[in-house]
Amino acid sequence: MIPYGKQSISDEDIQAVVDVLKSDWLTQGPKVPEFEQAVAEYVNVKHAVAVNSATSALHIACLALGVTKADEVWTSPNSFVASANCALYCGASIDFVDIDLSTGNMCMNALETKLTTRQKTHQPLPKVVIPVHFAGQPCDLETLHKLSVQYGFKVIEDASHAIGGTYSDSSVGSCTYSDITVFSFHPVKIMTSAEGGIATTNCEKLARKMQLLRSHGVTNLESEMTESSHGPWYYQQIELGFNYRLTDLQAALGISQLSRVTEFVTKRNQMAENYIELLKQSDSIIPLTVKNDRLSAFHLFVVRLPNLNQDTHAKVVTYLREHGVFAHVHYIPIHLQPYYQQLGFKKGDYPNAERYYQQAITLPLYPELTMIQQTHVISVLNNAIKEYC
Ligand SMILES: *Cc1c(COP(=O)(O)O)cnc(C)c1O
């Protein structure tokens, strides 16, 4: 079976983890700050705060920006549920902005329309907007940034798919157009630390707040304490934090993987070009478009089949899996999840995300995929279409 995604682990990666196992620190040692420094340098940002998942990073990013139960957070319905859940963890309300069919990213026209309507009718504006760089392609960050200034909201980029991507010459994660950027290092993503995530920011205050929140809200810095120290053992809890720490084992794997991110992204782009070339003759299979001013990290290679309906969508994906191609679908619109329907969302709320979902198939894409396998994937897909469309 050809999987849809797969990590690439080298002998150096393995040695890096073994070295930590033989060292004094399995967690809270030197590897975590080393990893943070390396990521910060790679994406050209001032601060990076490593945590045990992107989900945790989204949560503490929202808290650091002051999201409370009085607030609204907006995100894209075409994402993993974690992009929306983080708002609910803070007790805030969640709402969605529909997507562009051709990229799968949040539609900036839809965002602007929603903001204008809300303002005219004196309804709440969002405290934070969380765009998702779907499949690895950065969304239209410059427009988003302008809207954030005009309407006074903060921006957290969910870049779980997009480390190594660029937007008009700035690296994703540099926070040129946002307050905080979040990456995931789950094994299916571009690079991995097994589980893990990181939040980047240029704001020292936000970075410090996130550092506190990832480890119980406890400080060792006398300057942050409200009472004088009891002695050299003393620490003080000044926030309600969590245990969201990354281990040194994971950080060592992350550091080693980071040295190959550029290579991973280059390979993924070459493979995406191969697929696009193989699909050139077909007018019933449409790859997502990537805009000229940006580099997609190509976490996913998604095609749209506009002729599909609910029944044939399932048949085509089943056919692929029965013929050795583990195709997948990204994403079930978040607002259609039972948990979100119970909050009041319903079918028809975000028509593009729903239409897109019915048409989308994710094809295998990972560094070790071969050209022969890619050719096989497309021939199986063509056979499936002949059979069901
Ligand atoms: C994977 C993913 C997450 C969650 O990442 P974890 O590290 O598994 O918590 C969040 N948002 C998006 C868009 C993702 O793809």
mmCIF file of C-alpha atoms and ligand atoms in Angstrom:
data_model
loop_
_atom_site.group_PDB
_atom_site.id
_atom_site.type_symbol
_atom_site.label_atom_id
_atom_site.label_comp_id
_atom_site.label_asym_id
_atom_site.label_seq_id
_atom_site.Cartn_x
_atom_site.Cartn_y
_atom_site.Cartn_z
ATOM 1 C CA MET A 1 0.000 0.000 0.000
ATOM 2 C CA ILE A 2 1.298 3.469 -0.880
ATOM 3 C CA PRO A 3 0.393 5.679 2.138
ATOM 4 C CA TYR A 4 -0.765 9.288 1.708
ATOM 5 C CA GLY A 5 2.068 10.552 3.923
ATOM 6 C CA LYS A 6 5.084 9.074 5.689
ATOM 7 C CA GLN A 7 7.950 10.401 7.806
ATOM 8 C CA SER A 8 11.548 10.204 6.583
ATOM 9 C CA ILE A 9 13.912 9.115 9.382
ATOM 10 C CA SER A 10 17.676 9.047 8.761
ATOM 11 C CA ASP A 11 20.499 7.368 10.710
ATOM 12 C CA GLU A 12 21.446 10.860 11.943
ATOM 13 C CA ASP A 13 17.921 11.336 13.340
ATOM 14 C CA ILE A 14 18.188 8.028 15.212
ATOM 15 C CA GLN A 15 21.657 8.865 16.555
ATOM 16 C CA ALA A 16 20.443 12.286 17.767
ATOM 17 C CA VAL A 17 17.719 10.628 19.875
ATOM 18 C CA VAL A 18 20.075 7.936 21.195
ATOM 19 C CA ASP A 19 22.566 10.624 22.248
ATOM 20 C CA VAL A 20 19.877 12.304 24.376
ATOM 21 C CA LEU A 21 18.941 8.954 25.940
ATOM 22 C CA LYS A 22 22.546 8.610 27.076
ATOM 23 C CA SER A 23 22.695 12.183 28.413
ATOM 24 C CA ASP A 24 21.592 13.642 31.757
ATOM 25 C CA TRP A 25 18.416 15.262 30.436
ATOM 26 C CA LEU A 26 15.448 13.478 28.888
ATOM 27 C CA THR A 27 13.294 16.577 29.295
ATOM 28 C CA GLN A 28 13.806 20.225 30.352
ATOM 29 C CA GLY A 29 17.435 20.024 29.206
ATOM 30 C CA PRO A 30 19.454 21.900 26.573
ATOM 31 C CA LYS A 31 17.864 20.396 23.430
ATOM 32 C CA VAL A 32 14.565 22.280 23.667
ATOM 33 C CA PRO A 33 16.088 25.801 23.648
ATOM 34 C CA GLU A 34 18.501 24.604 20.947
ATOM 35 C CA PHE A 35 15.546 23.473 18.825
ATOM 36 C CA GLU A 36 13.711 26.753 19.455
ATOM 37 C CA GLN A 37 16.771 28.728 18.396
ATOM 38 C CA ALA A 38 17.194 26.628 15.248
ATOM 39 C CA VAL A 39 13.548 27.040 14.188
ATOM 40 C CA ALA A 40 13.647 30.784 14.936
ATOM 41 C CA GLU A 41 16.722 31.146 12.723
ATOM 42 C CA TYR A 42 15.253 28.991 9.964
ATOM 43 C CA VAL A 43 12.034 31.014 9.654
ATOM 44 C CA ASN A 44 13.665 34.357 10.583
ATOM 45 C CA VAL A 45 11.683 35.259 13.702
ATOM 46 C CA LYS A 46 12.745 36.527 17.149
ATOM 47 C CA HIS A 47 11.156 33.930 19.447
ATOM 48 C CA ALA A 48 10.026 30.317 19.238
ATOM 49 C CA VAL A 49 8.267 28.411 22.030
ATOM 50 C CA ALA A 50 8.292 24.615 21.651
ATOM 51 C CA VAL A 51 5.399 22.548 23.000
ATOM 52 C CA ASN A 52 4.117 18.970 22.813
ATOM 53 C CA SER A 53 1.740 19.562 19.837
ATOM 54 C CA ALA A 54 0.391 22.195 17.485
ATOM 55 C CA THR A 55 -2.908 21.804 19.331
ATOM 56 C CA SER A 56 -1.209 22.957 22.550
ATOM 57 C CA ALA A 57 0.521 25.765 20.651
ATOM 58 C CA LEU A 58 -2.822 27.014 19.289
ATOM 59 C CA HIS A 59 -4.305 26.899 22.799
ATOM 60 C CA ILE A 60 -1.545 28.923 24.491
ATOM 61 C CA ALA A 61 -1.360 31.287 21.498
ATOM 62 C CA CYS A 62 -5.044 32.137 21.995
ATOM 63 C CA LEU A 63 -4.557 32.554 25.756
ATOM 64 C CA ALA A 64 -1.470 34.739 25.276
ATOM 65 C CA LEU A 65 -3.510 37.028 22.998
ATOM 66 C CA GLY A 66 -6.093 37.319 25.762
ATOM 67 C CA VAL A 67 -8.915 35.240 24.256
ATOM 68 C CA THR A 68 -11.664 34.763 26.875
ATOM 69 C CA LYS A 69 -15.305 33.716 26.981
ATOM 70 C CA ALA A 70 -16.352 37.202 25.888
ATOM 71 C CA ASP A 71 -14.530 36.820 22.556
ATOM 72 C CA GLU A 72 -15.020 35.406 19.084
ATOM 73 C CA VAL A 73 -12.361 33.564 17.101
ATOM 74 C CA TRP A 74 -12.712 32.929 13.356
ATOM 75 C CA THR A 75 -10.993 30.230 11.335
ATOM 76 C CA SER A 76 -11.328 28.209 8.137
ATOM 77 C CA PRO A 77 -13.846 25.346 8.013
ATOM 78 C CA ASN A 78 -11.415 23.461 5.730
ATOM 79 C CA SER A 79 -9.036 22.333 8.460
ATOM 80 C CA PHE A 80 -8.386 19.814 11.172
ATOM 81 C CA VAL A 81 -10.672 20.325 14.178
ATOM 82 C CA ALA A 82 -7.755 21.602 16.316
ATOM 83 C CA SER A 83 -7.815 24.957 14.437
ATOM 84 C CA ALA A 84 -11.253 25.655 15.932
ATOM 85 C CA ASN A 85 -11.102 23.732 19.220
ATOM 86 C CA CYS A 86 -8.442 26.087 20.621
ATOM 87 C CA ALA A 87 -11.032 28.896 20.815
ATOM 88 C CA LEU A 88 -13.474 26.659 22.677
ATOM 89 C CA TYR A 89 -10.738 25.680 25.188
ATOM 90 C CA CYS A 90 -10.623 29.391 26.121
ATOM 91 C CA GLY A 91 -14.393 29.513 26.492
ATOM 92 C CA ALA A 92 -14.661 31.776 23.422
ATOM 93 C CA SER A 93 -17.137 31.471 20.545
ATOM 94 C CA ILE A 94 -15.980 30.096 17.230
ATOM 95 C CA ASP A 95 -17.095 31.135 13.761
ATOM 96 C CA PHE A 96 -15.872 30.303 10.279
ATOM 97 C CA VAL A 97 -15.031 32.080 7.029
ATOM 98 C CA ASP A 98 -15.673 30.225 3.770
ATOM 99 C CA ILE A 99 -12.856 29.175 1.438
ATOM 100 C CA ASP A 100 -11.646 29.628 -2.119
ATOM 101 C CA LEU A 101 -12.473 26.508 -4.100
ATOM 102 C CA SER A 102 -9.246 26.693 -6.132
ATOM 103 C CA THR A 103 -6.794 26.819 -3.174
ATOM 104 C CA GLY A 104 -8.728 25.462 -0.185
ATOM 105 C CA ASN A 105 -7.611 28.544 1.783
ATOM 106 C CA MET A 106 -9.730 31.090 3.633
ATOM 107 C CA CYS A 107 -11.333 33.465 1.093
ATOM 108 C CA MET A 108 -10.277 37.043 1.854
ATOM 109 C CA ASN A 109 -13.334 38.462 0.049
ATOM 110 C CA ALA A 110 -15.580 36.335 2.241
ATOM 111 C CA LEU A 111 -13.664 37.540 5.314
ATOM 112 C CA GLU A 112 -14.010 41.182 4.306
ATOM 113 C CA THR A 113 -17.729 40.781 3.590
ATOM 114 C CA LYS A 114 -18.302 39.118 6.949
ATOM 115 C CA LEU A 115 -16.368 41.849 8.792
ATOM 116 C CA THR A 116 -18.232 44.649 6.981
ATOM 117 C CA THR A 117 -21.621 43.077 7.652
ATOM 118 C CA ARG A 118 -20.827 42.537 11.314
ATOM 119 C CA GLN A 119 -19.675 46.120 11.729
ATOM 120 C CA LYS A 120 -22.724 47.597 9.946
ATOM 121 C CA THR A 121 -25.148 45.548 12.045
ATOM 122 C CA HIS A 122 -23.243 46.211 15.307
ATOM 123 C CA GLN A 123 -22.494 42.537 15.824
ATOM 124 C CA PRO A 124 -19.271 41.307 17.428
ATOM 125 C CA LEU A 125 -16.021 41.403 15.484
ATOM 126 C CA PRO A 126 -13.418 38.670 16.027
ATOM 127 C CA LYS A 127 -10.648 39.046 18.606
ATOM 128 C CA VAL A 128 -8.447 36.608 16.669
ATOM 129 C CA VAL A 129 -8.543 35.210 13.121
ATOM 130 C CA ILE A 130 -6.724 31.904 12.510
ATOM 131 C CA PRO A 131 -6.012 31.317 8.815
ATOM 132 C CA VAL A 132 -4.848 27.817 7.877
ATOM 133 C CA HIS A 133 -2.154 27.504 5.200
ATOM 134 C CA PHE A 134 -3.957 24.626 3.571
ATOM 135 C CA ALA A 135 -1.821 21.837 2.064
ATOM 136 C CA GLY A 136 1.251 24.031 2.651
ATOM 137 C CA GLN A 137 0.283 27.091 0.596
ATOM 138 C CA PRO A 138 0.296 30.339 2.607
ATOM 139 C CA CYS A 139 -3.014 32.187 2.451
ATOM 140 C CA ASP A 140 -3.247 35.797 1.272
ATOM 141 C CA LEU A 141 -1.403 37.225 4.284
ATOM 142 C CA GLU A 142 -1.020 40.794 3.077
ATOM 143 C CA THR A 143 -4.768 41.281 2.647
ATOM 144 C CA LEU A 144 -5.394 39.569 5.964
ATOM 145 C CA HIS A 145 -2.896 41.858 7.675
ATOM 146 C CA LYS A 146 -4.585 44.972 6.226
ATOM 147 C CA LEU A 147 -7.978 43.756 7.450
ATOM 148 C CA SER A 148 -6.527 43.016 10.903
ATOM 149 C CA VAL A 149 -5.346 46.621 11.201
ATOM 150 C CA GLN A 150 -8.633 48.014 9.892
ATOM 151 C CA TYR A 151 -10.865 45.874 12.122
ATOM 152 C CA GLY A 152 -8.554 45.465 15.119
ATOM 153 C CA PHE A 153 -8.147 41.728 15.360
ATOM 154 C CA LYS A 154 -5.053 39.589 16.003
ATOM 155 C CA VAL A 155 -3.758 36.896 13.658
ATOM 156 C CA ILE A 156 -2.508 33.394 14.527
ATOM 157 C CA GLU A 157 -1.291 31.539 11.434
ATOM 158 C CA ASP A 158 -2.034 27.815 11.648
ATOM 159 C CA ALA A 159 0.995 26.786 9.601
ATOM 160 C CA SER A 160 0.822 23.121 10.632
ATOM 161 C CA HIS A 161 1.178 22.255 6.915
ATOM 162 C CA ALA A 162 3.589 24.954 5.901
ATOM 163 C CA ILE A 163 7.076 24.953 7.436
ATOM 164 C CA GLY A 164 9.499 25.691 4.595
ATOM 165 C CA GLY A 165 6.900 27.657 2.632
ATOM 166 C CA THR A 166 7.304 31.309 1.656
ATOM 167 C CA TYR A 167 5.008 34.250 0.965
ATOM 168 C CA SER A 168 6.382 37.096 -1.195
ATOM 169 C CA ASP A 169 9.950 36.459 0.016
ATOM 170 C CA SER A 170 9.155 36.077 3.712
ATOM 171 C CA SER A 171 9.325 32.653 5.361
ATOM 172 C CA VAL A 172 6.177 31.207 6.853
ATOM 173 C CA GLY A 173 6.724 31.582 10.600
ATOM 174 C CA SER A 174 8.498 34.951 10.369
ATOM 175 C CA CYS A 175 5.262 36.596 11.593
ATOM 176 C CA THR A 176 5.737 39.446 9.094
ATOM 177 C CA TYR A 177 1.931 39.623 8.778
ATOM 178 C CA SER A 178 0.770 38.062 12.049
ATOM 179 C CA ASP A 179 1.166 37.995 15.816
ATOM 180 C CA ILE A 180 1.923 34.282 16.214
ATOM 181 C CA THR A 181 2.555 31.346 13.854
ATOM 182 C CA VAL A 182 2.038 27.725 14.843
ATOM 183 C CA PHE A 183 3.756 24.654 13.330
ATOM 184 C CA SER A 184 3.012 20.947 13.867
ATOM 185 C CA PHE A 185 5.665 18.248 13.963
ATOM 186 C CA HIS A 186 3.319 15.267 13.867
ATOM 187 C CA PRO A 187 4.838 12.477 11.686
ATOM 188 C CA VAL A 188 2.542 13.102 8.698
ATOM 189 C CA LYS A 189 3.619 16.763 8.488
ATOM 190 C CA ILE A 190 6.652 18.181 6.617
ATOM 191 C CA MET A 191 9.109 17.379 9.442
ATOM 192 C CA THR A 192 8.582 15.561 12.714
ATOM 193 C CA SER A 193 9.516 15.347 16.383
ATOM 194 C CA ALA A 194 7.085 12.381 16.787
ATOM 195 C CA GLU A 195 4.590 14.634 18.574
ATOM 196 C CA GLY A 196 5.373 18.308 18.887
ATOM 197 C CA GLY A 197 4.627 21.848 17.865
ATOM 198 C CA ILE A 198 6.050 25.330 18.089
ATOM 199 C CA ALA A 199 4.703 28.874 18.304
ATOM 200 C CA THR A 200 6.778 31.689 16.786
ATOM 201 C CA THR A 201 6.430 35.421 17.439
ATOM 202 C CA ASN A 202 8.388 38.670 17.266
ATOM 203 C CA CYS A 203 6.795 39.929 20.492
ATOM 204 C CA GLU A 204 8.829 39.211 23.625
ATOM 205 C CA LYS A 205 5.795 39.571 25.915
ATOM 206 C CA LEU A 206 3.779 37.002 23.959
ATOM 207 C CA ALA A 207 6.747 34.616 23.925
ATOM 208 C CA ARG A 208 7.223 34.883 27.692
ATOM 209 C CA LYS A 209 3.503 34.388 28.322
ATOM 210 C CA MET A 210 3.517 31.239 26.178
ATOM 211 C CA GLN A 211 6.637 29.946 27.992
ATOM 212 C CA LEU A 212 4.818 30.314 31.303
ATOM 213 C CA LEU A 213 1.613 28.716 30.022
ATOM 214 C CA ARG A 214 3.384 25.619 28.660
ATOM 215 C CA SER A 215 4.758 24.778 32.114
ATOM 216 C CA HIS A 216 2.138 25.319 34.851
ATOM 217 C CA GLY A 217 2.422 29.126 34.866
ATOM 218 C CA VAL A 218 5.408 28.743 37.154
ATOM 219 C CA THR A 219 8.366 31.150 37.160
ATOM 220 C CA ASN A 220 11.881 31.011 38.581
ATOM 221 C CA LEU A 221 12.611 34.643 37.729
ATOM 222 C CA GLU A 222 12.664 36.904 40.763
ATOM 223 C CA SER A 223 11.687 39.880 38.603
ATOM 224 C CA GLU A 224 8.317 38.210 37.868
ATOM 225 C CA MET A 225 7.555 37.233 41.458
ATOM 226 C CA THR A 226 5.024 39.024 43.651
ATOM 227 C CA GLU A 227 6.581 37.877 46.954
ATOM 228 C CA SER A 228 10.219 37.730 47.911
ATOM 229 C CA SER A 229 12.003 34.408 47.531
ATOM 230 C CA HIS A 230 11.909 31.857 50.384
ATOM 231 C CA GLY A 231 15.304 30.432 49.321
ATOM 232 C CA PRO A 232 17.138 28.811 46.442
ATOM 233 C CA TRP A 233 14.369 26.156 45.928
ATOM 234 C CA TYR A 234 11.684 28.786 45.484
ATOM 235 C CA TYR A 235 9.363 29.055 42.481
ATOM 236 C CA GLN A 236 6.105 30.887 42.083
ATOM 237 C CA GLN A 237 2.923 30.184 40.132
ATOM 238 C CA ILE A 238 1.697 33.379 38.528
ATOM 239 C CA GLU A 239 -0.608 32.034 35.760
ATOM 240 C CA LEU A 240 -2.844 28.966 35.349
ATOM 241 C CA GLY A 241 -0.622 26.999 32.984
ATOM 242 C CA PHE A 242 -0.416 23.425 31.719
ATOM 243 C CA ASN A 243 2.145 20.729 31.150
ATOM 244 C CA TYR A 244 2.539 21.226 27.397
ATOM 245 C CA ARG A 245 6.310 20.685 27.378
ATOM 246 C CA LEU A 246 8.278 19.073 24.571
ATOM 247 C CA THR A 247 10.892 16.507 25.698
ATOM 248 C CA ASP A 248 14.603 16.699 24.855
ATOM 249 C CA LEU A 249 14.243 13.414 22.951
ATOM 250 C CA GLN A 250 11.664 15.049 20.689
ATOM 251 C CA ALA A 251 13.640 18.278 20.392
ATOM 252 C CA ALA A 252 16.763 16.353 19.313
ATOM 253 C CA LEU A 253 14.743 14.620 16.591
ATOM 254 C CA GLY A 254 13.304 18.001 15.616
ATOM 255 C CA ILE A 255 16.759 19.624 15.327
ATOM 256 C CA SER A 256 17.999 16.781 13.153
ATOM 257 C CA GLN A 257 14.895 16.865 10.929
ATOM 258 C CA LEU A 258 15.015 20.647 10.587
ATOM 259 C CA SER A 259 18.381 20.348 8.826
ATOM 260 C CA ARG A 260 16.541 18.547 5.994
ATOM 261 C CA VAL A 261 13.379 20.669 5.761
ATOM 262 C CA THR A 262 14.511 22.607 2.709
ATOM 263 C CA GLU A 263 15.367 19.316 0.998
ATOM 264 C CA PHE A 264 11.964 17.838 1.975
ATOM 265 C CA VAL A 265 10.089 20.850 0.597
ATOM 266 C CA THR A 266 12.119 20.841 -2.639
ATOM 267 C CA LYS A 267 11.355 17.147 -3.138
ATOM 268 C CA ARG A 268 7.672 17.668 -2.407
ATOM 269 C CA ASN A 269 7.527 20.482 -4.968
ATOM 270 C CA GLN A 270 9.214 18.278 -7.593
ATOM 271 C CA MET A 271 6.703 15.501 -6.906
ATOM 272 C CA ALA A 272 3.816 17.948 -7.116
ATOM 273 C CA GLU A 273 5.145 19.037 -10.528
ATOM 274 C CA ASN A 274 5.298 15.381 -11.588
ATOM 275 C CA TYR A 275 1.655 14.888 -10.624
ATOM 276 C CA ILE A 276 0.629 18.092 -12.407
ATOM 277 C CA GLU A 277 2.452 16.906 -15.548
ATOM 278 C CA LEU A 278 0.767 13.479 -15.350
ATOM 279 C CA LEU A 279 -2.637 15.174 -14.990
ATOM 280 C CA LYS A 280 -2.162 17.651 -17.854
ATOM 281 C CA GLN A 281 -4.315 15.644 -20.282
ATOM 282 C CA SER A 282 -7.200 15.347 -17.840
ATOM 283 C CA ASP A 283 -9.912 17.977 -17.524
ATOM 284 C CA SER A 284 -11.861 16.041 -14.873
ATOM 285 C CA ILE A 285 -8.989 16.073 -12.316
ATOM 286 C CA ILE A 286 -7.963 19.546 -11.133
ATOM 287 C CA PRO A 287 -4.980 20.090 -8.799
ATOM 288 C CA LEU A 288 -5.170 22.968 -6.321
ATOM 289 C CA THR A 289 -3.645 26.143 -7.736
ATOM 290 C CA VAL A 290 -0.564 27.686 -6.126
ATOM 291 C CA LYS A 291 -0.256 31.463 -6.502
ATOM 292 C CA ASN A 292 2.863 32.967 -8.125
ATOM 293 C CA ASP A 293 4.017 35.005 -5.131
ATOM 294 C CA ARG A 294 4.321 32.025 -2.797
ATOM 295 C CA LEU A 295 6.022 28.653 -2.330
ATOM 296 C CA SER A 296 3.839 25.869 -1.006
ATOM 297 C CA ALA A 297 5.502 23.442 1.396
ATOM 298 C CA PHE A 298 3.216 20.807 -0.214
ATOM 299 C CA HIS A 299 2.257 18.945 2.936
ATOM 300 C CA LEU A 300 -0.587 17.506 0.847
ATOM 301 C CA PHE A 301 -1.225 17.006 -2.853
ATOM 302 C CA VAL A 302 -4.949 17.535 -3.309
ATOM 303 C CA VAL A 303 -6.957 17.163 -6.514
ATOM 304 C CA ARG A 304 -10.564 18.172 -7.123
ATOM 305 C CA LEU A 305 -12.899 16.004 -9.191
ATOM 306 C CA PRO A 306 -15.829 18.341 -9.923
ATOM 307 C CA ASN A 307 -18.003 15.490 -11.255
ATOM 308 C CA LEU A 308 -18.100 13.617 -7.952
ATOM 309 C CA ASN A 309 -21.121 13.326 -5.685
ATOM 310 C CA GLN A 310 -21.278 11.879 -2.175
ATOM 311 C CA ASP A 311 -21.738 8.334 -3.461
ATOM 312 C CA THR A 312 -19.049 8.371 -6.186
ATOM 313 C CA HIS A 313 -16.573 10.225 -3.915
ATOM 314 C CA ALA A 314 -16.585 7.285 -1.490
ATOM 315 C CA LYS A 315 -16.471 4.777 -4.381
ATOM 316 C CA VAL A 316 -13.422 6.402 -6.004
ATOM 317 C CA VAL A 317 -11.474 6.608 -2.701
ATOM 318 C CA THR A 318 -12.411 2.992 -1.842
ATOM 319 C CA TYR A 319 -11.296 1.874 -5.328
ATOM 320 C CA LEU A 320 -7.944 3.636 -4.831
ATOM 321 C CA ARG A 321 -7.419 1.949 -1.460
ATOM 322 C CA GLU A 322 -8.383 -1.454 -2.878
ATOM 323 C CA HIS A 323 -5.759 -0.942 -5.569
ATOM 324 C CA GLY A 324 -2.823 -0.147 -3.291
ATOM 325 C CA VAL A 325 -3.198 3.646 -3.107
ATOM 326 C CA PHE A 326 -4.103 4.918 0.349
ATOM 327 C CA ALA A 327 -5.824 8.112 -0.783
ATOM 328 C CA HIS A 328 -7.373 10.350 1.873
ATOM 329 C CA VAL A 329 -9.708 13.349 2.095
ATOM 330 C CA HIS A 330 -8.771 16.694 3.699
ATOM 331 C CA TYR A 331 -10.936 17.981 5.268
ATOM 332 C CA ILE A 332 -14.416 17.160 6.471
ATOM 333 C CA PRO A 333 -15.639 20.748 7.058
ATOM 334 C CA ILE A 334 -15.286 21.414 10.786
ATOM 335 C CA HIS A 335 -18.777 22.940 11.069
ATOM 336 C CA LEU A 336 -20.296 19.627 9.905
ATOM 337 C CA GLN A 337 -18.743 17.635 12.761
ATOM 338 C CA PRO A 338 -21.489 16.494 15.178
ATOM 339 C CA TYR A 339 -19.881 18.449 18.037
ATOM 340 C CA TYR A 340 -20.048 21.652 16.003
ATOM 341 C CA GLN A 341 -23.554 20.979 14.689
ATOM 342 C CA GLN A 342 -24.621 20.705 18.314
ATOM 343 C CA LEU A 343 -23.226 24.252 18.763
ATOM 344 C CA GLY A 344 -25.637 25.438 16.060
ATOM 345 C CA PHE A 345 -23.700 25.100 12.801
ATOM 346 C CA LYS A 346 -25.443 23.320 9.937
ATOM 347 C CA LYS A 347 -25.142 22.080 6.393
ATOM 348 C CA GLY A 348 -25.242 24.991 3.965
ATOM 349 C CA ASP A 349 -23.417 27.444 6.262
ATOM 350 C CA TYR A 350 -20.172 27.404 4.212
ATOM 351 C CA PRO A 351 -21.106 26.245 0.699
ATOM 352 C CA ASN A 352 -17.615 26.397 -0.821
ATOM 353 C CA ALA A 353 -16.067 24.315 1.958
ATOM 354 C CA GLU A 354 -18.873 21.775 1.523
ATOM 355 C CA ARG A 355 -18.611 21.686 -2.280
ATOM 356 C CA TYR A 356 -14.837 21.440 -2.040
ATOM 357 C CA TYR A 357 -15.122 18.524 0.420
ATOM 358 C CA GLN A 358 -17.295 16.564 -1.982
ATOM 359 C CA GLN A 359 -14.704 16.952 -4.753
ATOM 360 C CA ALA A 360 -11.402 16.595 -2.897
ATOM 361 C CA ILE A 361 -9.014 13.653 -2.858
ATOM 362 C CA THR A 362 -5.539 13.707 -1.288
ATOM 363 C CA LEU A 363 -2.976 11.676 -3.227
ATOM 364 C CA PRO A 364 0.186 10.177 -1.662
ATOM 365 C CA LEU A 365 3.069 12.637 -1.187
ATOM 366 C CA TYR A 366 6.171 12.090 0.965
ATOM 367 C CA PRO A 367 9.940 12.351 0.430
ATOM 368 C CA GLU A 368 10.539 8.688 -0.444
ATOM 369 C CA LEU A 369 7.725 8.423 -3.029
ATOM 370 C CA THR A 370 9.102 7.345 -6.432
ATOM 371 C CA MET A 371 8.154 8.438 -9.959
ATOM 372 C CA ILE A 372 7.003 4.868 -10.690
ATOM 373 C CA GLN A 373 4.655 5.039 -7.700
ATOM 374 C CA GLN A 374 3.348 8.444 -8.783
ATOM 375 C CA THR A 375 2.606 7.099 -12.278
ATOM 376 C CA HIS A 376 0.826 4.134 -10.662
ATOM 377 C CA VAL A 377 -1.273 6.463 -8.463
ATOM 378 C CA ILE A 378 -2.486 8.444 -11.483
ATOM 379 C CA SER A 379 -3.244 5.358 -13.560
ATOM 380 C CA VAL A 380 -5.309 3.862 -10.710
ATOM 381 C CA LEU A 381 -7.103 7.201 -10.310
ATOM 382 C CA ASN A 382 -7.870 7.318 -14.037
ATOM 383 C CA ASN A 383 -9.250 3.766 -13.859
ATOM 384 C CA ALA A 384 -11.436 4.700 -10.893
ATOM 385 C CA ILE A 385 -12.833 7.644 -12.825
ATOM 386 C CA LYS A 386 -13.576 5.462 -15.856
ATOM 387 C CA GLU A 387 -15.424 3.080 -13.535
ATOM 388 C CA TYR A 388 -17.520 5.578 -11.524
ATOM 389 C CA CYS A 389 -17.663 9.020 -13.171
HETATM 390 C C1 LIG B 1 -2.048 18.470 12.281
HETATM 391 C C2 LIG B 1 -2.773 19.761 12.418
HETATM 392 C C3 LIG B 1 -3.024 20.348 13.658
HETATM 393 C C4 LIG B 1 -2.709 19.663 14.955
HETATM 394 O O1 LIG B 1 -1.384 19.302 15.050
HETATM 395 P P1 LIG B 1 -0.891 18.400 16.300
HETATM 396 O O2 LIG B 1 0.582 18.666 16.328
HETATM 397 O O3 LIG B 1 -1.212 16.982 15.913
HETATM 398 O O4 LIG B 1 -1.603 18.836 17.499
HETATM 399 C C5 LIG B 1 -3.624 21.583 13.693
HETATM 400 N N1 LIG B 1 -3.986 22.218 12.568
HETATM 401 C C6 LIG B 1 -3.788 21.663 11.348
HETATM 402 C C7 LIG B 1 -4.198 22.418 10.130
HETATM 403 C C8 LIG B 1 -3.194 20.409 11.233
HETATM 404 O O5 LIG B 1 -3.024 19.863 10.030
#
